[in-house]
């Protein structure tokens, strides 16, 4: 506890002198003459009860006018979070087992680890194949994000034999258009080329540039596709359009990555995590709480009771 007018505390010293040191007046107060015998015995102190209570009341009054207060430091953390839309390809080619257990499951695992680190950001999810839709709107709820990512399945979109990259990006941009965040990004993960959807990648690229949204593109998988069909391994060439993904990322001031194995996949999302840091400011401020009311109330209570006893319940017995 601190005192704003600390110098007033010295008033307690003359108060002590007046009440406890100065010679008492040559008379005493007592409520009834018949009880004088008590004074001669052990209960003489009761005569001075009123004065003692007045003394305590005045001490509290001095404490009150000295403006006591508590002081503590508080810290407020300002978080300027990033709004992140994950745009994930779940077309049939993502069943390729060049990344184990397949490309989609590998992507889910890496994205899930990434999402767990972004506790101060809002994260949303768009799935696309031949069509696209919002699987999860932007949210701070990390548990919902993790649960949604873990449950992604090829059955989430029926038409999964095509790839609508432009449409997937546009759906994500539609979720970001009302965002008030200073930083908005899209992380696009695909293993194919755009061959479906009414919106071309070029159109979605222009939309992203107008909105100031950075797009990080991740080309998923090696140069070959590997499928296990009824125990028979079939290989094919990758349909990944790296040139398109590079263009999208470059023109939106993002970056393109190639995830041709699980190790690179993890490293890519670690890099994105480092590139897109949430700004956190710790502002420290002081809180002052005045306590004079407590002491003022105590003062009034003690003074009232003390004066009541001293002036009305006692009578003076001259010497």
XYZ file of C-alpha atoms in Angstrom:
319
model
C 0.000 0.000 0.000
C 1.209 3.496 -0.890
C 0.159 7.001 0.152
C -0.283 9.936 -2.192
C -0.116 12.490 0.658
C 2.364 10.503 2.732
C 3.540 13.547 4.719
C 0.132 13.754 6.429
C 0.928 10.520 8.236
C 3.117 12.549 10.610
C -0.108 13.913 12.115
C -0.389 10.610 13.939
C 2.544 11.612 16.195
C 0.850 14.609 17.871
C -2.306 12.524 18.041
C -0.454 9.904 20.058
C 0.867 12.627 22.306
C -2.584 14.094 22.926
C -4.308 10.807 23.677
C -1.687 8.579 25.205
C 1.105 10.695 26.669
C -0.414 13.967 27.868
C -1.509 13.885 31.477
C -5.099 12.916 31.812
C -7.615 15.398 33.071
C -8.281 15.211 36.788
C -11.695 13.713 36.381
C -13.075 10.509 35.075
C -16.234 9.524 33.281
C -18.448 6.722 34.254
C -21.956 5.668 33.414
C -23.218 5.009 36.945
C -22.003 6.169 40.348
C -22.823 2.849 41.921
C -20.244 1.176 39.757
C -17.285 3.205 41.078
C -16.026 0.182 42.940
C -15.300 -1.436 39.595
C -12.816 1.345 38.867
C -10.898 0.474 41.964
C -10.673 -3.060 40.752
C -9.489 -4.581 37.502
C -12.043 -3.044 35.061
C -10.854 0.540 35.324
C -9.844 0.491 31.601
C -13.515 0.593 30.532
C -13.607 4.249 31.559
C -11.246 5.089 28.716
C -12.935 2.987 26.041
C -14.642 5.958 24.396
C -11.422 7.946 24.171
C -9.566 4.981 22.772
C -12.191 4.489 20.037
C -12.012 8.202 19.185
C -8.234 7.888 18.949
C -8.527 4.930 16.541
C -11.147 6.814 14.508
C -8.832 9.821 14.124
C -5.951 7.551 13.085
C -8.161 6.095 10.344
C -9.163 9.636 9.331
C -5.511 10.625 8.923
C -4.925 7.497 6.866
C -7.905 8.423 4.675
C -6.740 11.995 3.962
C -3.264 10.623 3.205
C -4.847 9.029 0.074
C -3.802 5.364 0.356
C -3.728 3.365 -2.878
C -2.654 0.069 -4.372
C -0.405 0.026 -7.392
C 0.077 -2.859 -9.785
C 1.381 -3.359 -13.297
C -0.879 -4.903 -15.889
C 0.116 -6.249 -19.248
C -2.071 -6.279 -22.339
C -0.957 -8.283 -25.338
C -2.042 -6.844 -28.666
C -2.194 -9.544 -31.287
C -2.358 -8.504 -34.914
C -3.290 -11.921 -36.244
C -3.164 -13.147 -39.810
C -6.181 -14.524 -41.644
C -5.146 -17.739 -43.376
C -7.250 -19.634 -45.899
C -6.027 -23.145 -46.643
C -7.024 -24.263 -50.152
C -6.541 -28.003 -50.544
C -6.847 -30.165 -53.645
C -8.749 -33.423 -52.976
C -8.995 -34.599 -56.580
C -8.421 -38.267 -57.432
C -4.735 -37.765 -58.251
C -4.125 -36.927 -54.581
C -4.550 -40.680 -53.945
C -1.082 -41.226 -55.391
C 1.165 -43.104 -52.946
C 4.453 -41.452 -53.893
C 3.900 -39.661 -50.581
C 2.837 -42.156 -47.932
C 0.198 -43.176 -47.157
C -1.006 -40.960 -50.040
C -0.660 -37.336 -51.096
C -3.838 -36.179 -49.365
C -3.058 -37.830 -46.028
C 0.488 -36.472 -46.151
C -0.879 -32.983 -46.853
C -3.372 -33.275 -44.000
C -0.641 -34.234 -41.551
C 1.620 -31.331 -42.543
C -1.211 -28.780 -42.602
C -2.434 -29.988 -39.215
C 1.006 -29.444 -37.668
C 1.125 -25.991 -39.251
C -2.310 -25.050 -37.907
C -1.328 -26.034 -34.363
C 1.406 -23.387 -34.417
C -0.885 -20.566 -35.550
C -2.783 -20.073 -32.300
C -3.062 -16.292 -32.774
C -4.452 -16.460 -36.309
C -7.806 -17.194 -37.861
C -7.747 -20.206 -40.143
C -10.287 -21.304 -42.735
C -10.400 -24.201 -45.187
C -11.529 -24.566 -48.801
C -11.593 -27.947 -50.542
C -11.608 -28.269 -54.311
C -11.548 -30.841 -57.067
C -13.974 -30.422 -60.015
C -15.831 -27.918 -57.812
C -14.964 -26.004 -54.652
C -16.597 -25.090 -51.367
C -15.791 -23.729 -47.921
C -15.245 -26.577 -45.512
C -14.494 -24.233 -42.612
C -14.959 -20.439 -42.385
C -12.241 -18.377 -40.727
C -12.058 -19.144 -37.019
C -9.785 -18.787 -33.982
C -11.048 -22.103 -32.604
C -7.967 -24.302 -32.948
C -9.833 -27.433 -31.858
C -12.411 -27.014 -34.621
C -9.633 -26.365 -37.152
C -7.740 -29.498 -36.123
C -10.868 -31.646 -36.111
C -11.966 -30.384 -39.538
C -8.559 -30.979 -41.126
C -8.293 -34.484 -39.684
C -11.684 -35.454 -41.176
C -10.957 -34.348 -44.765
C -11.756 -37.151 -47.191
C -12.015 -37.670 -50.945
C -15.763 -38.143 -50.524
C -16.133 -34.478 -49.513
C -16.504 -33.645 -53.226
C -18.243 -36.048 -55.593
C -16.695 -34.714 -58.786
C -13.085 -35.416 -57.894
C -11.703 -36.348 -61.303
C -11.020 -32.728 -62.245
C -9.146 -29.776 -60.747
C -10.648 -26.283 -60.439
C -7.714 -24.258 -59.096
C -9.164 -20.867 -60.076
C -12.477 -21.642 -58.409
C -10.772 -22.866 -55.232
C -8.786 -19.626 -54.933
C -11.877 -17.501 -55.617
C -13.933 -19.246 -52.924
C -11.117 -18.538 -50.454
C -10.933 -14.888 -51.563
C -14.663 -14.595 -51.010
C -14.088 -15.585 -47.371
C -11.305 -13.020 -47.018
C -13.114 -10.060 -48.595
C -14.792 -9.069 -45.304
C -11.642 -9.637 -43.254
C -10.363 -6.642 -41.275
C -6.966 -8.241 -40.726
C -3.986 -6.284 -42.029
C -2.437 -9.486 -43.329
C -4.360 -12.035 -45.412
C -2.848 -15.070 -47.101
C -3.893 -18.159 -49.028
C -1.945 -21.412 -48.924
C -2.771 -23.428 -52.026
C -1.789 -27.104 -52.150
C -2.413 -29.002 -55.399
C -0.863 -31.720 -57.542
C -2.598 -30.888 -60.809
C -3.414 -28.303 -63.437
C -6.573 -26.273 -63.849
C -9.064 -28.166 -66.033
C -12.437 -27.302 -64.518
C -14.446 -24.480 -63.004
C -16.065 -21.359 -64.422
C -13.344 -19.086 -63.025
C -9.853 -19.278 -64.486
C -6.708 -19.084 -62.347
C -5.851 -15.802 -64.106
C -9.135 -14.248 -62.987
C -8.639 -15.388 -59.411
C -5.067 -14.066 -59.553
C -6.345 -10.596 -60.484
C -8.892 -10.726 -57.655
C -6.138 -11.624 -55.190
C -3.920 -8.761 -56.369
C -6.771 -6.269 -55.988
C -7.417 -7.481 -52.441
C -3.746 -7.549 -51.467
C -3.843 -11.254 -50.624
C -0.574 -13.168 -50.810
C -0.773 -16.698 -52.182
C 1.706 -19.379 -51.202
C 1.511 -22.262 -53.661
C 2.653 -25.785 -52.899
C 3.088 -28.281 -55.711
C 2.356 -31.665 -54.149
C 4.075 -34.896 -55.175
C 6.960 -36.115 -57.298
C 7.140 -36.158 -61.104
C 5.368 -39.524 -61.135
C 1.998 -40.622 -59.857
C 1.800 -44.038 -58.249
C -1.511 -45.770 -57.638
C -2.248 -49.063 -55.939
C -5.287 -50.458 -57.723
C -6.325 -53.850 -56.376
C -2.752 -54.653 -55.425
C -1.455 -53.638 -58.851
C 0.947 -50.681 -58.900
C 0.375 -48.292 -61.771
C 2.608 -45.373 -62.600
C 1.872 -42.239 -64.549
C 3.208 -38.756 -65.200
C 2.374 -35.893 -62.870
C -0.031 -33.273 -64.200
C 1.334 -30.517 -61.955
C 1.322 -27.066 -63.590
C 4.308 -25.522 -61.843
C 4.464 -22.586 -64.223
C 0.942 -21.512 -63.236
C 1.600 -21.883 -59.516
C 4.841 -19.907 -59.785
C 3.033 -17.111 -61.600
C 0.229 -16.974 -59.029
C 2.658 -16.766 -56.124
C 5.047 -14.311 -57.749
C 2.374 -11.813 -58.778
C 0.697 -11.874 -55.365
C 4.056 -11.458 -53.563
C 3.852 -14.947 -52.148
C 6.161 -17.874 -52.844
C 6.055 -21.204 -54.678
C 7.292 -24.457 -53.145
C 7.618 -28.001 -54.434
C 6.790 -30.783 -51.982
C 8.133 -33.878 -53.733
C 8.549 -35.817 -50.497
C 7.258 -35.662 -46.936
C 10.428 -34.055 -45.577
C 10.208 -31.177 -48.052
C 6.500 -30.875 -47.360
C 7.164 -30.263 -43.655
C 10.035 -27.880 -44.383
C 7.828 -25.842 -46.719
C 5.190 -25.200 -44.092
C 7.908 -24.401 -41.560
C 9.179 -21.759 -43.997
C 5.698 -20.323 -44.466
C 5.314 -20.246 -40.695
C 8.542 -18.209 -40.468
C 7.608 -15.889 -43.350
C 4.191 -15.054 -41.930
C 4.701 -14.089 -38.305
C 1.912 -12.700 -36.162
C 2.780 -9.293 -34.695
C 2.457 -9.385 -30.910
C 2.979 -6.285 -28.759
C 3.117 -6.412 -24.975
C 1.860 -3.111 -23.544
C 2.472 -2.590 -19.828
C 0.397 -0.077 -17.908
C -0.205 0.806 -14.276
C -3.438 0.450 -12.339
C -4.005 2.630 -9.266
C -6.803 1.799 -6.856
C -7.542 4.369 -4.159
C -8.392 2.953 -0.731
C -9.344 6.100 1.190
C -13.049 5.169 1.279
C -12.307 2.096 3.388
C -10.405 4.102 6.004
C -12.936 6.944 5.926
C -15.786 4.549 6.678
C -13.831 2.924 9.495
C -13.038 6.376 10.870
C -16.705 7.383 10.939
C -17.715 4.147 12.649
C -15.067 4.418 15.389
C -15.659 8.144 15.935
C -19.416 7.659 16.192
C -19.157 4.829 18.721
C -16.370 6.547 20.640
C -18.239 9.855 20.935
C -21.418 8.023 21.879
C -19.665 6.266 24.755
C -17.604 9.278 25.789
C -20.358 11.911 25.752
C -23.581 10.105 26.512
C -22.984 6.830 28.307
C -20.543 8.200 30.841
C -20.889 10.874 33.530
C -18.118 12.961 35.045
C -17.188 12.381 38.644
C -15.337 15.438 39.945
C -12.293 14.832 42.074
